[in-house]
Short mmCIF file of C-alpha atoms and ligand atoms in Angstrom, two decimals:
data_model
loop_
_atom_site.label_atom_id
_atom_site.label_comp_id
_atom_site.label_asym_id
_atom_site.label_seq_id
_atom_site.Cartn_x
_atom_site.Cartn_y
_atom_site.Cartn_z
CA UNK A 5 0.00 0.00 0.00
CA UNK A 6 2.76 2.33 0.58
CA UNK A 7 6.61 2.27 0.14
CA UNK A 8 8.45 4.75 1.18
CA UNK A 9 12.40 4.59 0.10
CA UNK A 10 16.07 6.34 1.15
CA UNK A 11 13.41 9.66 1.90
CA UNK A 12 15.63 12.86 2.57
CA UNK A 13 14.09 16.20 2.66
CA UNK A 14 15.72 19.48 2.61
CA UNK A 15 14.24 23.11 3.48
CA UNK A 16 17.27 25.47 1.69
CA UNK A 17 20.66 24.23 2.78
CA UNK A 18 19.28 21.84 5.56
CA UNK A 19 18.49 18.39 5.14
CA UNK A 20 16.46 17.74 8.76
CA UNK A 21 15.27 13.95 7.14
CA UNK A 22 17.93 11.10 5.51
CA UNK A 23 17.54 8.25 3.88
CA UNK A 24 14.32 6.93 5.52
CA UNK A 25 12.78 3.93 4.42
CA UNK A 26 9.77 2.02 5.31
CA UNK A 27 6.70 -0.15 3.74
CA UNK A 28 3.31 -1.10 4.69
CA UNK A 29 0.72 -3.63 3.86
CA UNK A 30 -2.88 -2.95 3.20
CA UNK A 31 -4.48 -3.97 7.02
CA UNK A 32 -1.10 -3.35 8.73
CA UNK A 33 -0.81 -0.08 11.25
CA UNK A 34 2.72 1.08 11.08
CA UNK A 35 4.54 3.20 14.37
CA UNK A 36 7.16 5.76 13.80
CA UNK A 37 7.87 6.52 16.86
CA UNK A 38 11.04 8.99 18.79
CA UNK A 39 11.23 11.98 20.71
CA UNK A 40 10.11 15.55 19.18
CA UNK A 41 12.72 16.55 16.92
CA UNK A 42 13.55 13.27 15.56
CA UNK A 43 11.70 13.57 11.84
CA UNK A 44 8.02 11.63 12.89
CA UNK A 45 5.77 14.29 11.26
CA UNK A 46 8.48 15.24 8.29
CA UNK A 47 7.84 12.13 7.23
CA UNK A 48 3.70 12.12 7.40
CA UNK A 49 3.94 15.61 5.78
CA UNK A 50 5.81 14.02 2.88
CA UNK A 51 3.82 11.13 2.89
CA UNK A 52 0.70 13.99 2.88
CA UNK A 53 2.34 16.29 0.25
CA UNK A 54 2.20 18.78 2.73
CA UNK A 55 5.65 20.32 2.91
CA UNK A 56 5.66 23.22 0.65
CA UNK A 57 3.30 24.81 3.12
CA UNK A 58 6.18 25.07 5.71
CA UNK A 59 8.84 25.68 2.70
CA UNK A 60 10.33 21.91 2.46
CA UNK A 61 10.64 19.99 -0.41
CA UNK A 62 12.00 16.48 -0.90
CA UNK A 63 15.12 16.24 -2.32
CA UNK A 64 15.88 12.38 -3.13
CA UNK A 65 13.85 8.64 -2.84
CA UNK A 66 10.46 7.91 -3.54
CA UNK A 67 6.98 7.35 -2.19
CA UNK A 68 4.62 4.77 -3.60
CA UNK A 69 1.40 4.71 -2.66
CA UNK A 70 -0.75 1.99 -4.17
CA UNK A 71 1.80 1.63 -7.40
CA UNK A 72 1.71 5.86 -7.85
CA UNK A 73 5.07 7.68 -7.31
CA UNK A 74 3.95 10.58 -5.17
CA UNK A 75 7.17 12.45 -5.39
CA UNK A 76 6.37 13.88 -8.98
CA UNK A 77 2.50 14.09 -8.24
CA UNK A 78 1.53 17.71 -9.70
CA UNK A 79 -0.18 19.44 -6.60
CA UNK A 80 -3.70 19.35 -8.40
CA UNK A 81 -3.89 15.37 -8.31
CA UNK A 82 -2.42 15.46 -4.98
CA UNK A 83 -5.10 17.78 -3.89
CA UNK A 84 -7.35 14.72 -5.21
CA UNK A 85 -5.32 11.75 -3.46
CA UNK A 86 -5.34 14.23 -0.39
CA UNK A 87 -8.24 13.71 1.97
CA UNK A 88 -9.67 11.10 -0.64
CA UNK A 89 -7.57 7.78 -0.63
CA UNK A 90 -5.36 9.42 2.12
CA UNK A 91 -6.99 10.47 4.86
CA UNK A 92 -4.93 12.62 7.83
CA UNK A 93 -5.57 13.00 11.30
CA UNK A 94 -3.97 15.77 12.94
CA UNK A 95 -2.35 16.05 16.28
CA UNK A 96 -4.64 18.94 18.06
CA UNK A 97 -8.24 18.49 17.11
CA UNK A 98 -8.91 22.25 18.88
CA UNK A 99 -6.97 23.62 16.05
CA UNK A 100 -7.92 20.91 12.97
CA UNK A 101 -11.87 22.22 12.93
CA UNK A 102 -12.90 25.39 11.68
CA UNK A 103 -14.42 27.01 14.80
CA UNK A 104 -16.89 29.12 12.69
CA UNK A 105 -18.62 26.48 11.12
CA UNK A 106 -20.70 23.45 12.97
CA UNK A 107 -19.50 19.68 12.44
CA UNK A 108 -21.89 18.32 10.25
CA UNK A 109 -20.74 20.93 7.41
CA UNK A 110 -17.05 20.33 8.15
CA UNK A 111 -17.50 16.27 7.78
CA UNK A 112 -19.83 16.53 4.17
CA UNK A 113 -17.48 18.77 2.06
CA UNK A 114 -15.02 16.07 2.42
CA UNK A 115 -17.37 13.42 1.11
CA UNK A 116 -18.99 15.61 -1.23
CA UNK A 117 -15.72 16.38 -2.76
CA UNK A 118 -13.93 13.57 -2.97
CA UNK A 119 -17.13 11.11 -3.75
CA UNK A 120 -19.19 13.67 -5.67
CA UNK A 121 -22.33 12.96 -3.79
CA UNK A 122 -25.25 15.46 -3.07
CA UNK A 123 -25.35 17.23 0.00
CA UNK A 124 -28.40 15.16 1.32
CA UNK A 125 -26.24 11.82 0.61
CA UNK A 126 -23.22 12.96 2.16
CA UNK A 127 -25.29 14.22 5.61
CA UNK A 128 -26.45 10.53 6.06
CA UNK A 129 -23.16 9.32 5.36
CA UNK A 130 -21.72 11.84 8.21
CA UNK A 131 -24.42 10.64 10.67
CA UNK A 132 -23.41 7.06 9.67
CA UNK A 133 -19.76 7.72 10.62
CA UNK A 134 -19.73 9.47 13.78
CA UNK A 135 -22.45 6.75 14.68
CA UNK A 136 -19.21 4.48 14.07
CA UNK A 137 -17.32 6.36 15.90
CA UNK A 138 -19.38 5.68 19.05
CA UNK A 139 -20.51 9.49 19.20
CA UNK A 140 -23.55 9.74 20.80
CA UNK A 141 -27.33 11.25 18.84
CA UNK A 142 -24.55 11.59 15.80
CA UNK A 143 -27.65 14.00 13.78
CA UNK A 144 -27.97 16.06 16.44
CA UNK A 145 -23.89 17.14 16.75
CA UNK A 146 -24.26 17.95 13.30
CA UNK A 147 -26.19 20.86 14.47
CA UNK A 148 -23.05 21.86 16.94
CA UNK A 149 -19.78 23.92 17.20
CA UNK A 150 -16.75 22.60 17.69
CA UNK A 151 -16.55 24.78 20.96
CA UNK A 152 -19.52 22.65 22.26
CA UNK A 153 -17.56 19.72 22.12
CA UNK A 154 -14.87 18.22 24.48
CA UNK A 155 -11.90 17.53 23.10
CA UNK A 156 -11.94 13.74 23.10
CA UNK A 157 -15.27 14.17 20.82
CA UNK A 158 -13.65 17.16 18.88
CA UNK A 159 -11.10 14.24 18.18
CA UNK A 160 -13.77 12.06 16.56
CA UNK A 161 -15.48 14.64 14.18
CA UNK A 162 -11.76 14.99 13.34
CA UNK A 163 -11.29 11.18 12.46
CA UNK A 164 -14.96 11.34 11.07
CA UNK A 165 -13.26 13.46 8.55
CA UNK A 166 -10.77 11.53 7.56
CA UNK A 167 -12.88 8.87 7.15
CA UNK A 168 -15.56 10.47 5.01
CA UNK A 169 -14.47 9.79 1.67
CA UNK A 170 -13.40 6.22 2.40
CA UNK A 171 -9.56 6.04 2.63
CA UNK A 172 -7.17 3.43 1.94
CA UNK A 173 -4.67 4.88 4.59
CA UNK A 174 -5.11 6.53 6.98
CA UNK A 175 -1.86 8.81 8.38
CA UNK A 176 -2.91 9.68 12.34
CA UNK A 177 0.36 12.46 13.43
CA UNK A 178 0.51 11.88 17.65
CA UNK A 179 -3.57 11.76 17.08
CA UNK A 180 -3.64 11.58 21.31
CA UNK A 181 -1.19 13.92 22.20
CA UNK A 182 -3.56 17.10 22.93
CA UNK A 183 -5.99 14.89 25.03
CA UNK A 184 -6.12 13.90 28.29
CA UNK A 185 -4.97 10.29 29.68
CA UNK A 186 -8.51 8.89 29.83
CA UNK A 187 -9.61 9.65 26.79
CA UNK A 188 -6.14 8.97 24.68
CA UNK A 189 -6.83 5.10 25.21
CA UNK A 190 -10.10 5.48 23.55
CA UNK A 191 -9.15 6.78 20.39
CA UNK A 192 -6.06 4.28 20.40
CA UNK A 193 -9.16 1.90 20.70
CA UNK A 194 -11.01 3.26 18.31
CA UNK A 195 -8.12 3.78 15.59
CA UNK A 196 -7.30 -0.10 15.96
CA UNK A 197 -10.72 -1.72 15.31
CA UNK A 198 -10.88 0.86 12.32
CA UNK A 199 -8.08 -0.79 11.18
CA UNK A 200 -9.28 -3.75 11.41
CA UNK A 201 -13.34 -3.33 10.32
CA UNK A 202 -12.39 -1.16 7.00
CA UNK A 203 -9.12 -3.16 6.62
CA UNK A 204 -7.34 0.50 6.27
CA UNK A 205 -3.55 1.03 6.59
CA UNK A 206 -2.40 3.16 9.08
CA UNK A 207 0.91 5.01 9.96
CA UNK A 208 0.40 5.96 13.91
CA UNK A 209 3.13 8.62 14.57
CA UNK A 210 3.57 8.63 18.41
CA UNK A 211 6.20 9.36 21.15
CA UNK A 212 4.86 6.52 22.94
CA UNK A 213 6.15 3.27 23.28
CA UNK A 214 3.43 1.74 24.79
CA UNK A 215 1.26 2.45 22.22
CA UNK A 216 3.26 1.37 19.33
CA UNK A 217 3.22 -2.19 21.84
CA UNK A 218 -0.46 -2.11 21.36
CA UNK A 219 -1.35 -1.66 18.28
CA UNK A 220 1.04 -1.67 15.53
CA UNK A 221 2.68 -4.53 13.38
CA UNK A 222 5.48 -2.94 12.62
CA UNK A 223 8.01 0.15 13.77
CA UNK A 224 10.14 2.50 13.14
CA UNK A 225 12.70 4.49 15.42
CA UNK A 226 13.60 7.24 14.61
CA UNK A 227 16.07 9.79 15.71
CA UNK A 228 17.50 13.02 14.36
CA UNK A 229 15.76 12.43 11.10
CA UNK A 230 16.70 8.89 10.47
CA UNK A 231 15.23 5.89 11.13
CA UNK A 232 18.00 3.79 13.62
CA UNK A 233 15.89 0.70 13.82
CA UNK A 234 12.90 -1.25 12.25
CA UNK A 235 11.11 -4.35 11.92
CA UNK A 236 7.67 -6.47 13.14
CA UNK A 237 6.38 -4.98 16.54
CA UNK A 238 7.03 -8.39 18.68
CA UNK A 239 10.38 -8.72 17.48
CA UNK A 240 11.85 -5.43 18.58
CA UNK A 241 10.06 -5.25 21.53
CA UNK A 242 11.55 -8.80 22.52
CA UNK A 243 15.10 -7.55 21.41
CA UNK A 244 16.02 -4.24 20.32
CA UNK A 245 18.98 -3.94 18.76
CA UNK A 246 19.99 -0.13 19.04
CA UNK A 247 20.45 1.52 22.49
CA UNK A 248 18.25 4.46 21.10
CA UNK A 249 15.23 1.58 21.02
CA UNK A 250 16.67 -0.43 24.57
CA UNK A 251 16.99 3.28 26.28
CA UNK A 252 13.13 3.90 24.61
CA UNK A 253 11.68 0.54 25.88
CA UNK A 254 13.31 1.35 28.84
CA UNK A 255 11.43 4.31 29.93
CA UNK A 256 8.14 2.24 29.81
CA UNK A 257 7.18 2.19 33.17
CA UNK A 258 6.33 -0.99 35.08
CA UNK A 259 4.35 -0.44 37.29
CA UNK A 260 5.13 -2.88 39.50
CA UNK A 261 5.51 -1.13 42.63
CA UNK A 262 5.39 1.64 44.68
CA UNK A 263 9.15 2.70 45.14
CA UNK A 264 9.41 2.44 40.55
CA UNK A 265 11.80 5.90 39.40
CA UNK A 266 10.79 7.03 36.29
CA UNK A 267 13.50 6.46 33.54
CA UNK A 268 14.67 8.81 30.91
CA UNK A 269 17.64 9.20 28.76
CA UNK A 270 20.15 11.44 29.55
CA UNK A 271 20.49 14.76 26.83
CA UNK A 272 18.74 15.95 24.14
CA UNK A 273 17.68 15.52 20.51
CA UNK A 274 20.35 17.23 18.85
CA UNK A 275 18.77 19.84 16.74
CA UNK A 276 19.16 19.99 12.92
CA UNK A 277 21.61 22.67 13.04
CA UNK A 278 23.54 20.47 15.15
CA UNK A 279 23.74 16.79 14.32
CA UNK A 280 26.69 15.72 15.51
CA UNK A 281 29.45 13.99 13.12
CA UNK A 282 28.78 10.23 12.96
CA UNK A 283 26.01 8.45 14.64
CA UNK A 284 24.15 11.61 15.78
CA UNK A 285 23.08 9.22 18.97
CA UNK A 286 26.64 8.90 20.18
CA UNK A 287 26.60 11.87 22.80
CA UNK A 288 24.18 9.80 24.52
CA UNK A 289 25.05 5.97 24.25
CA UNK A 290 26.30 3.69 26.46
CA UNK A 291 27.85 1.83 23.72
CA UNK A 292 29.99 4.47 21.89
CA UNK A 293 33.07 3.90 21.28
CA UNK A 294 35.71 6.19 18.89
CA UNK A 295 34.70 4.71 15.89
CA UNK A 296 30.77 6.12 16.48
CA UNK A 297 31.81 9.58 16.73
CA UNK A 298 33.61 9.88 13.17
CA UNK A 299 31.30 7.32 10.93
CA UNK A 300 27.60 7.21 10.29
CA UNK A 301 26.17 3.69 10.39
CA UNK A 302 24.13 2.75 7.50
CA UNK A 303 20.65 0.75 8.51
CA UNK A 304 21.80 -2.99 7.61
CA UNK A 305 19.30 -5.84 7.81
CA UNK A 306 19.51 -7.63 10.97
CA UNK A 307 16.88 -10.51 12.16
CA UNK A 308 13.56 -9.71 10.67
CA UNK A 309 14.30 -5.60 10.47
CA UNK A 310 17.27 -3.60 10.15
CA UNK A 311 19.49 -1.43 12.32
CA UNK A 312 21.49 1.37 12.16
CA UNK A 313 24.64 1.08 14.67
CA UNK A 314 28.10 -0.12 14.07
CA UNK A 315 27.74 -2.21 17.29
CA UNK A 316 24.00 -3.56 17.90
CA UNK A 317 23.07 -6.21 20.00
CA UNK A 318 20.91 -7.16 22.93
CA UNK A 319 21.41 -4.42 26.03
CA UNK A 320 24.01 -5.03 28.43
FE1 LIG B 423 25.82 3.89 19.99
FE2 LIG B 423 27.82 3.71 18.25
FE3 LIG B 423 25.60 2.32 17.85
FE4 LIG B 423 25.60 4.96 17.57
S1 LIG B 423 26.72 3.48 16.33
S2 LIG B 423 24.09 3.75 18.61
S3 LIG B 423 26.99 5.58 19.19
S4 LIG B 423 27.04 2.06 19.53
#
């Protein structure tokens, strides 16, 4: 369904994404997943055709979706593709809606430009979706405002959108991150049995590990614009290979008693002005040794995924 190969992307002289690489299945839910900073929604905004807006443009490697190079897609058929066959759920639903206009409007101009259905037909379709979407009296929140919503249901109308016109994937950019904890592990929920009723693909961009546990079939780590370490979900959760991936799994909390510390990892992304020579993770591995500071690994096959580090192996 979508193949995305040795992406960089470049906005003037600075190339903040390199060489990432990734594919997914029709049915399969894909996490990229790494702290802020580290390329997550570069890549769904190149996957969207969405970065001239902020001034980007990709520079080298190709996106298939569905057999179509989307690299050389003019911006009018993109415009088509866009909210059609790929739908996009953004990360803060209070700033996704128009606040002007009520919901039921906002969900049938998607359908009714994408399908080319009447405005009657694509109303009942819009009361048939956020009926999906477990949204309670779904004709009568037609007749709202977003303001009159809480944010976990101002999440919904937002996935009702990207539903509307029937997607093949679906890309969902940190779709929980605005919401609170409660209501973060009903959209996960609600995103996975999507999945699996409409058979959709899904990329599920998230800083959490947990999630990515949960629901996907396959990851990818990423870190300062590269992706460090991929493969099936089981697999790299039962033995990472890079000590970005250990030192992420390792935050997880346990929960198993009173007395648990919280983990992080010590230092920072590096920014894009300032990836360091070599593996840009060195400043902060346990593992580095002279050879990591003057030569970039390349992401070799290893098991059932691939990994980026000239030393990888289970953690110490
Ligand atoms: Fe650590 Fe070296 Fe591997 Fe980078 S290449 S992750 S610094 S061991």
């Amino acid at each position: 369904m979508l193949e995305v190969r040795d992406l960089e992307v470049a906005f003037g002289q600075i190339a903040p994404l390199c060489g990432v690489s990734f594919a997914l299945e029709k049915g399969e839910t894909l996490g990229i997943v790494g702290e802020s900073g580290s390329g997550k929604s570069l890549t769904a905004m190149s996957v969207m055709g969405l970065l001239p807006l902020s001034g980007g443009r990709i520079t080298a490697g190709s996106i298939i979706f569905d057999g179509q190079e989307l690299t050389k897609l003019p911006e009018a058929a993109y415009r088509k593709l866009r909210g059609g066959r790929l739908g996009l759920i953004t990360q803060n639903p209070m700033t996704s809606l128009d606040p002007l206009q009520k919901i039921g409007p906002q969900v049938d101009a998607v359908a009714r430009l994408h399908l080319g259905i009447t405005g009657q037909q694509a109303r009942a379709r819009t009361i048939e979706i956020l009926g999906t979407l477990r949204i309670p009296e779904p004709a009568l929140i037609c007749d709202r405002y977003p303001h009159q919503m809480s944010g976990g249901m101002k999440q919904r109308i937002v996935i009702a959108g990207a539903l509307a016109a029937n997607p093949d994937l679906l890309v969902a950019d940190e779709p929980t991150t605005a919401l609170d904890v409660t209501v973060q592990a009903q959209i996960i929920r609600l995103l996975d049995d999507l999945v699996k009723e409409r058979a959709l693909s899904l990329v599920l961009i998230t800083h959490d590990m947990s999630v990515v546990a949960q629901t996907c079939d396959k990851v990818v780590v990423m870190y300062a614009g590269r992706a460090i370490e991929q493969g099936p979900v089981e697999a790299i959760f039962a033995e990472p290979q890079h000590p970005y991936t250990q030192a992420l799994i390792g935050c997880i909390p346990k929960g198993l008693s009173e007395d648990e510390h919280l983990v992080g990892i010590p230092g920072t992304v590096p920014t894009v002005m300032n990836y360091p020579k070599g593996c840009p993770f060195h400043p902060r591995c346990i593992r580095a040794e002279d050879i990591c500071t003057k030569t970039s690994p390349s992401l070799l096959p290893r098991g059932d995924g691939a990994v980026s580090c000239h030393f990888p192996g289970a953690a110490p």
